[in-house]
Short mmCIF file of C-alpha atoms in Angstrom, two decimals:
data_model
loop_
_atom_site.label_atom_id
_atom_site.label_comp_id
_atom_site.label_asym_id
_atom_site.label_seq_id
_atom_site.Cartn_x
_atom_site.Cartn_y
_atom_site.Cartn_z
CA UNK A 45 -9.63 -22.00 -0.34
CA UNK A 46 -10.60 -18.88 -2.29
CA UNK A 47 -8.41 -15.81 -1.77
CA UNK A 48 -9.77 -12.33 -2.54
CA UNK A 49 -7.42 -9.42 -3.23
CA UNK A 50 -8.58 -5.90 -2.40
CA UNK A 51 -6.55 -2.94 -3.62
CA UNK A 52 -7.29 0.80 -3.41
CA UNK A 53 -6.18 3.63 -5.66
CA UNK A 54 -5.95 7.26 -4.60
CA UNK A 55 -6.36 8.80 -8.04
CA UNK A 56 -8.82 6.45 -9.70
CA UNK A 57 -10.30 6.92 -13.18
CA UNK A 58 -13.86 5.79 -12.31
CA UNK A 59 -15.53 3.44 -9.84
CA UNK A 60 -16.17 0.88 -12.59
CA UNK A 61 -12.67 1.07 -14.12
CA UNK A 62 -10.37 2.67 -11.54
CA UNK A 63 -7.11 2.05 -13.43
CA UNK A 64 -6.39 3.81 -16.70
CA UNK A 65 -3.68 1.47 -18.01
CA UNK A 66 -1.43 -1.45 -17.16
CA UNK A 67 1.40 0.84 -16.08
CA UNK A 68 -0.63 1.55 -12.90
CA UNK A 69 -0.72 -2.15 -12.02
CA UNK A 70 0.38 -2.94 -8.47
CA UNK A 71 3.22 -5.44 -8.58
CA UNK A 72 3.09 -6.68 -4.97
CA UNK A 73 -0.22 -8.55 -5.05
CA UNK A 74 0.37 -9.52 -8.68
CA UNK A 75 3.36 -11.57 -7.53
CA UNK A 76 1.44 -12.95 -4.52
CA UNK A 77 -1.41 -14.00 -6.84
CA UNK A 78 1.04 -15.66 -9.23
CA UNK A 79 2.63 -17.62 -6.36
CA UNK A 80 -0.81 -18.70 -5.13
CA UNK A 81 -1.83 -19.84 -8.61
CA UNK A 82 1.33 -21.94 -8.78
CA UNK A 83 0.17 -23.61 -5.56
CA UNK A 84 -3.28 -24.35 -6.96
CA UNK A 85 -5.25 -21.67 -5.10
CA UNK A 86 -8.12 -19.86 -6.80
CA UNK A 87 -7.48 -16.13 -6.43
CA UNK A 88 -10.27 -13.60 -7.00
CA UNK A 89 -10.19 -9.91 -7.73
CA UNK B 178 -10.94 -5.95 -6.81
CA UNK B 179 -10.57 -2.21 -6.49
CA UNK B 180 -13.28 -0.57 -4.38
CA UNK B 181 -13.65 3.19 -4.20
CA UNK B 182 -15.62 5.22 -1.63
CA UNK B 183 -18.53 5.16 -4.14
CA UNK B 184 -18.41 1.41 -4.75
CA UNK B 185 -17.91 -0.25 -1.36
CA UNK B 186 -21.02 -2.39 -1.84
CA UNK B 187 -19.32 -4.18 -4.74
CA UNK B 188 -16.80 -5.61 -2.27
CA UNK B 189 -19.49 -7.09 -0.05
CA UNK B 190 -21.31 -8.53 -3.06
CA UNK B 191 -18.04 -10.09 -4.16
CA UNK B 192 -17.43 -11.61 -0.71
CA UNK B 193 -20.96 -13.03 -0.69
CA UNK B 194 -20.59 -14.60 -4.15
CA UNK B 195 -16.93 -15.66 -4.04
CA UNK B 196 -16.87 -16.84 -0.38
CA UNK B 197 -13.16 -16.19 0.23
CA UNK B 198 -11.35 -17.73 3.19
CA UNK B 199 -8.77 -14.96 2.98
CA UNK B 200 -9.40 -11.32 2.11
CA UNK B 201 -6.04 -9.70 1.32
CA UNK B 202 -5.69 -5.91 1.37
CA UNK B 203 -3.03 -3.78 -0.21
CA UNK B 204 -2.71 -0.03 -0.68
CA UNK B 205 -0.34 2.86 -0.88
CA UNK B 206 0.01 5.05 2.20
CA UNK B 207 -2.40 7.75 1.03
CA UNK B 208 -5.38 5.38 0.94
CA UNK B 209 -4.34 3.12 3.80
CA UNK B 210 -6.90 4.60 6.20
CA UNK B 211 -9.75 4.23 3.70
CA UNK B 212 -8.88 0.58 3.19
CA UNK B 213 -8.31 -0.02 6.93
CA UNK B 214 -11.84 1.27 7.60
CA UNK B 215 -13.18 -0.98 4.87
CA UNK B 216 -11.35 -3.95 6.41
CA UNK B 217 -12.99 -3.20 9.76
CA UNK B 218 -16.41 -3.29 8.13
CA UNK B 219 -15.55 -6.58 6.42
CA UNK B 220 -14.53 -8.00 9.79
CA UNK B 221 -17.79 -6.91 11.41
CA UNK B 222 -19.92 -8.50 8.70
CA UNK B 223 -17.72 -11.59 8.35
CA UNK B 224 -16.12 -12.23 11.76
CA UNK B 225 -14.59 -15.53 10.68
CA UNK B 226 -12.66 -13.99 7.78
CA UNK B 227 -8.91 -13.45 8.03
CA UNK B 228 -7.25 -10.44 6.45
CA UNK B 229 -3.60 -10.38 5.46
CA UNK B 230 -2.13 -7.01 4.48
CA UNK B 231 0.62 -6.48 1.96
CA UNK B 232 0.94 -2.70 1.96
CA UNK B 233 4.03 -0.57 2.26
CA UNK B 234 3.02 1.22 5.44
CA UNK B 235 2.78 -1.87 7.67
CA UNK B 236 6.28 -3.11 6.74
CA UNK B 237 7.86 0.33 7.22
CA UNK B 238 5.84 1.42 10.25
CA UNK B 239 4.09 -1.65 11.68
CA UNK B 240 3.63 -0.13 15.13
CA UNK B 241 1.69 2.84 13.75
CA UNK B 242 -0.32 0.65 11.39
CA UNK B 243 -1.36 -2.02 13.88
CA UNK B 244 -3.97 0.00 15.85
CA UNK B 245 -5.92 0.56 12.62
CA UNK B 246 -5.87 -3.08 11.59
CA UNK B 247 -8.62 -5.38 12.76
CA UNK B 248 -8.12 -8.56 14.71
CA UNK B 249 -7.23 -11.82 12.96
CA UNK B 250 -4.99 -10.08 10.49
CA UNK B 251 -1.35 -10.16 9.53
CA UNK B 252 0.90 -8.02 7.43
CA UNK B 253 3.99 -8.80 5.43
CA UNK B 254 7.24 -7.12 6.45
CA UNK B 255 9.13 -7.64 3.23
CA UNK B 256 8.73 -9.59 0.05
CA UNK B 257 6.37 -12.55 -0.05
CA UNK B 258 5.99 -14.65 3.10
CA UNK B 259 5.83 -18.39 2.79
CA UNK B 260 2.16 -18.93 2.15
CA UNK B 261 1.91 -21.99 4.39
CA UNK B 262 -0.46 -19.87 6.47
CA UNK B 263 -3.10 -20.56 3.82
CA UNK B 264 -2.66 -24.30 4.05
CA UNK B 265 -2.69 -24.02 7.83
CA UNK B 266 -6.02 -22.19 7.73
CA UNK B 267 -7.45 -24.84 5.43
CA UNK B 268 -6.70 -27.45 8.07
CA UNK B 269 -8.28 -25.30 10.78
CA UNK B 270 -5.10 -24.15 12.54
CA UNK B 271 -4.51 -20.63 13.85
CA UNK B 272 -1.61 -18.91 12.10
CA UNK B 273 1.51 -18.47 14.19
CA UNK B 274 5.28 -18.36 13.87
CA UNK B 275 5.39 -17.38 10.19
CA UNK B 276 8.43 -15.37 9.18
CA UNK B 277 7.65 -12.07 7.42
CA UNK B 278 4.25 -11.78 9.11
CA UNK B 279 3.13 -9.83 12.15
CA UNK B 280 -0.09 -11.49 13.27
CA UNK B 281 -2.75 -9.72 15.31
CA UNK B 282 -5.12 -11.87 17.36
CA UNK B 283 -7.34 -9.70 19.56
CA UNK B 284 -5.05 -7.20 21.27
CA UNK B 285 -2.00 -9.45 21.01
CA UNK B 286 0.45 -8.92 18.17
CA UNK B 287 2.87 -11.74 17.33
CA UNK B 288 5.95 -10.10 15.80
CA UNK B 289 7.78 -12.64 13.67
CA UNK B 290 11.16 -11.91 12.13
CA UNK B 291 11.72 -11.19 8.48
CA UNK B 292 13.15 -13.61 5.96
CA UNK B 293 16.12 -12.25 4.01
CA UNK B 294 15.34 -10.39 0.81
CA UNK B 295 14.90 -12.78 -2.09
CA UNK B 296 18.23 -12.60 -3.94
CA UNK B 297 17.33 -14.52 -7.10
CA UNK B 298 14.41 -12.64 -8.65
CA UNK B 299 14.21 -15.23 -11.41
CA UNK B 300 12.89 -17.65 -8.76
CA UNK B 301 9.59 -15.74 -8.75
CA UNK B 302 6.82 -16.49 -11.25
CA UNK B 303 5.92 -13.63 -13.56
CA UNK B 304 3.35 -11.30 -11.98
CA UNK B 305 -0.34 -12.08 -12.51
CA UNK B 306 -1.58 -9.41 -14.93
CA UNK B 307 -4.87 -11.14 -15.64
CA UNK B 308 -6.17 -10.09 -12.22
CA UNK B 309 -6.16 -6.42 -13.27
CA UNK B 310 -8.00 -6.87 -16.55
CA UNK B 311 -11.55 -6.17 -15.22
CA UNK B 312 -10.35 -2.91 -13.67
CA UNK B 313 -8.26 -1.40 -16.47
CA UNK B 314 -9.77 1.17 -18.86
CA UNK B 315 -7.28 0.48 -21.65
CA UNK B 316 -5.94 -3.11 -21.57
CA UNK B 317 -3.81 -2.38 -24.66
CA UNK B 318 -1.85 0.29 -22.83
CA UNK B 319 1.89 -0.06 -22.38
CA UNK B 320 2.63 -2.50 -19.54
CA UNK B 321 5.42 -2.06 -17.03
CA UNK B 322 7.99 -4.74 -16.30
CA UNK B 323 9.88 -4.70 -13.04
CA UNK B 324 13.54 -5.01 -14.03
CA UNK B 325 14.95 -4.95 -10.52
CA UNK B 326 14.24 -4.27 -6.87
CA UNK B 327 15.80 -1.95 -4.33
CA UNK B 328 17.90 1.20 -4.51
CA UNK B 329 21.23 2.06 -2.87
CA UNK B 330 20.51 5.78 -2.46
CA UNK B 331 19.13 7.71 0.53
CA UNK B 332 16.79 10.22 -1.10
CA UNK B 333 14.71 12.07 1.49
CA UNK B 334 11.48 11.85 -0.53
CA UNK B 335 11.65 8.06 -0.95
CA UNK B 336 11.05 5.05 1.33
CA UNK B 337 13.84 2.81 0.03
CA UNK B 338 16.24 3.71 2.84
CA UNK B 339 13.61 2.54 5.38
CA UNK B 340 12.47 -0.51 3.45
CA UNK B 341 16.00 -1.85 3.14
CA UNK B 342 16.23 -2.09 6.95
CA UNK B 343 13.26 -4.44 7.43
CA UNK B 344 15.20 -7.55 6.36
CA UNK B 345 18.73 -8.84 5.89
CA UNK B 346 20.37 -9.83 2.64
CA UNK B 347 21.12 -8.13 -0.64
CA UNK B 348 18.60 -5.30 -1.15
CA UNK B 349 19.51 -4.01 -4.62
CA UNK B 350 18.83 -6.77 -7.14
CA UNK B 351 18.66 -6.71 -10.93
CA UNK B 352 17.03 -9.26 -13.20
CA UNK B 353 18.91 -10.81 -16.09
CA UNK B 354 18.04 -9.48 -19.56
CA UNK B 355 17.05 -13.02 -20.61
CA UNK B 356 14.57 -13.31 -17.75
CA UNK B 357 13.04 -9.90 -18.56
CA UNK B 358 12.76 -10.83 -22.25
CA UNK B 359 10.98 -14.07 -21.34
CA UNK B 360 8.36 -12.12 -19.39
CA UNK B 361 7.85 -9.63 -22.24
CA UNK B 362 7.36 -12.50 -24.67
CA UNK B 363 4.79 -14.10 -22.38
CA UNK B 364 2.90 -10.80 -22.20
CA UNK B 365 3.15 -10.40 -25.97
CA UNK B 366 1.44 -13.76 -26.45
CA UNK B 367 -1.58 -12.42 -24.50
CA UNK B 368 -1.52 -8.82 -25.74
CA UNK B 369 -0.31 -9.46 -29.28
CA UNK B 370 -0.89 -5.82 -30.28
CA UNK B 371 1.46 -4.64 -27.54
CA UNK B 372 4.02 -2.28 -29.10
CA UNK B 373 5.81 -0.83 -26.09
CA UNK B 374 7.27 -2.29 -22.92
CA UNK B 375 8.23 -0.05 -20.02
CA UNK B 376 11.14 -1.45 -18.01
CA UNK B 377 10.86 -0.05 -14.51
CA UNK B 378 13.78 -0.01 -12.08
CA UNK B 379 14.78 2.18 -9.13
CA UNK B 380 18.29 2.85 -10.35
CA UNK B 381 20.23 2.45 -13.57
CA UNK B 382 23.55 3.50 -12.09
CA UNK B 383 24.24 0.81 -9.51
CA UNK B 384 25.69 -1.55 -12.14
CA UNK B 385 26.98 0.48 -15.08
CA UNK B 386 27.15 -2.49 -17.45
CA UNK B 387 23.67 -3.83 -16.72
CA UNK B 388 21.49 -1.15 -18.40
CA UNK B 389 23.48 -1.40 -21.62
CA UNK B 390 23.18 -5.18 -21.58
CA UNK B 391 19.44 -4.86 -20.95
CA UNK B 392 18.67 -2.07 -23.43
CA UNK B 393 18.96 -4.15 -26.60
CA UNK B 394 16.72 -6.91 -25.25
CA UNK B 395 14.85 -6.92 -28.55
CA UNK B 396 18.02 -7.92 -30.40
CA UNK B 397 18.84 -10.62 -27.86
CA UNK B 398 15.48 -12.34 -28.23
CA UNK B 399 12.74 -12.93 -30.77
CA UNK B 400 10.90 -9.71 -29.89
CA UNK B 401 10.50 -7.57 -32.98
CA UNK B 402 11.82 -4.06 -32.50
CA UNK B 403 9.54 -1.46 -34.08
CA UNK B 404 10.77 1.33 -31.87
CA UNK B 405 14.19 2.12 -30.47
CA UNK B 406 14.75 1.57 -26.78
CA UNK B 407 15.30 4.59 -24.60
CA UNK B 408 15.70 5.69 -21.02
CA UNK B 409 13.56 8.18 -19.10
CA UNK B 410 15.01 9.07 -15.71
CA UNK B 411 12.53 10.47 -13.19
#
């Protein structure tokens, strides 16, 4: 099963590249995605 | 993916091309209502899709969040729920009885209890940073590393005092310096030009020995130290 993650930013840089740098990365879904990958799921983003 | 009010169509193109069985939403409080509206539109166009939420507002205030969330959705109360829901969906079963998830089916909300906070943070895989790459302006920018979770203080401007009540178990947890160093090294193998690492933690004062053991991580591992380590309280 494919799993799509959808995140929203309040203060985004642009619609094409909303996040300026890696320090703005959201940890919660990053950990969920990592757990899913361990289980063999194909995450999308 | 990261839709904005100007790029909602990209989400629907992605759903059409990627054909996800689960569409998972996450946001901070200030954009929760934008994303909740987007989730409603996803549900209308794709009635069979299921939408888990992993945002801060649902765990802290699930009763106020639930009216805005569409049917066939669930939201995590704390930490990562056991993802057997996914395997259940793959075999055609309706999700039910999964700790850490409140599950909305029509007007009915199934309120499952929370699992204790995960005490051993080293049990988690390192976060997936690859997923952010298409959305980051400067991929060579300094990455953050989560050095611990939870905070013992009761600051009025922060949500930690509320979040700590959603589950049992030890709330303030710190990773070992060795585990943090291993993650930095893994990142360095991908971003070999990476020069800085930002160690992010809610509190340095809860264990007075820990920050001083963690500060010289570069000397405790094979990471070359071009710059001195430092602290920046906020």
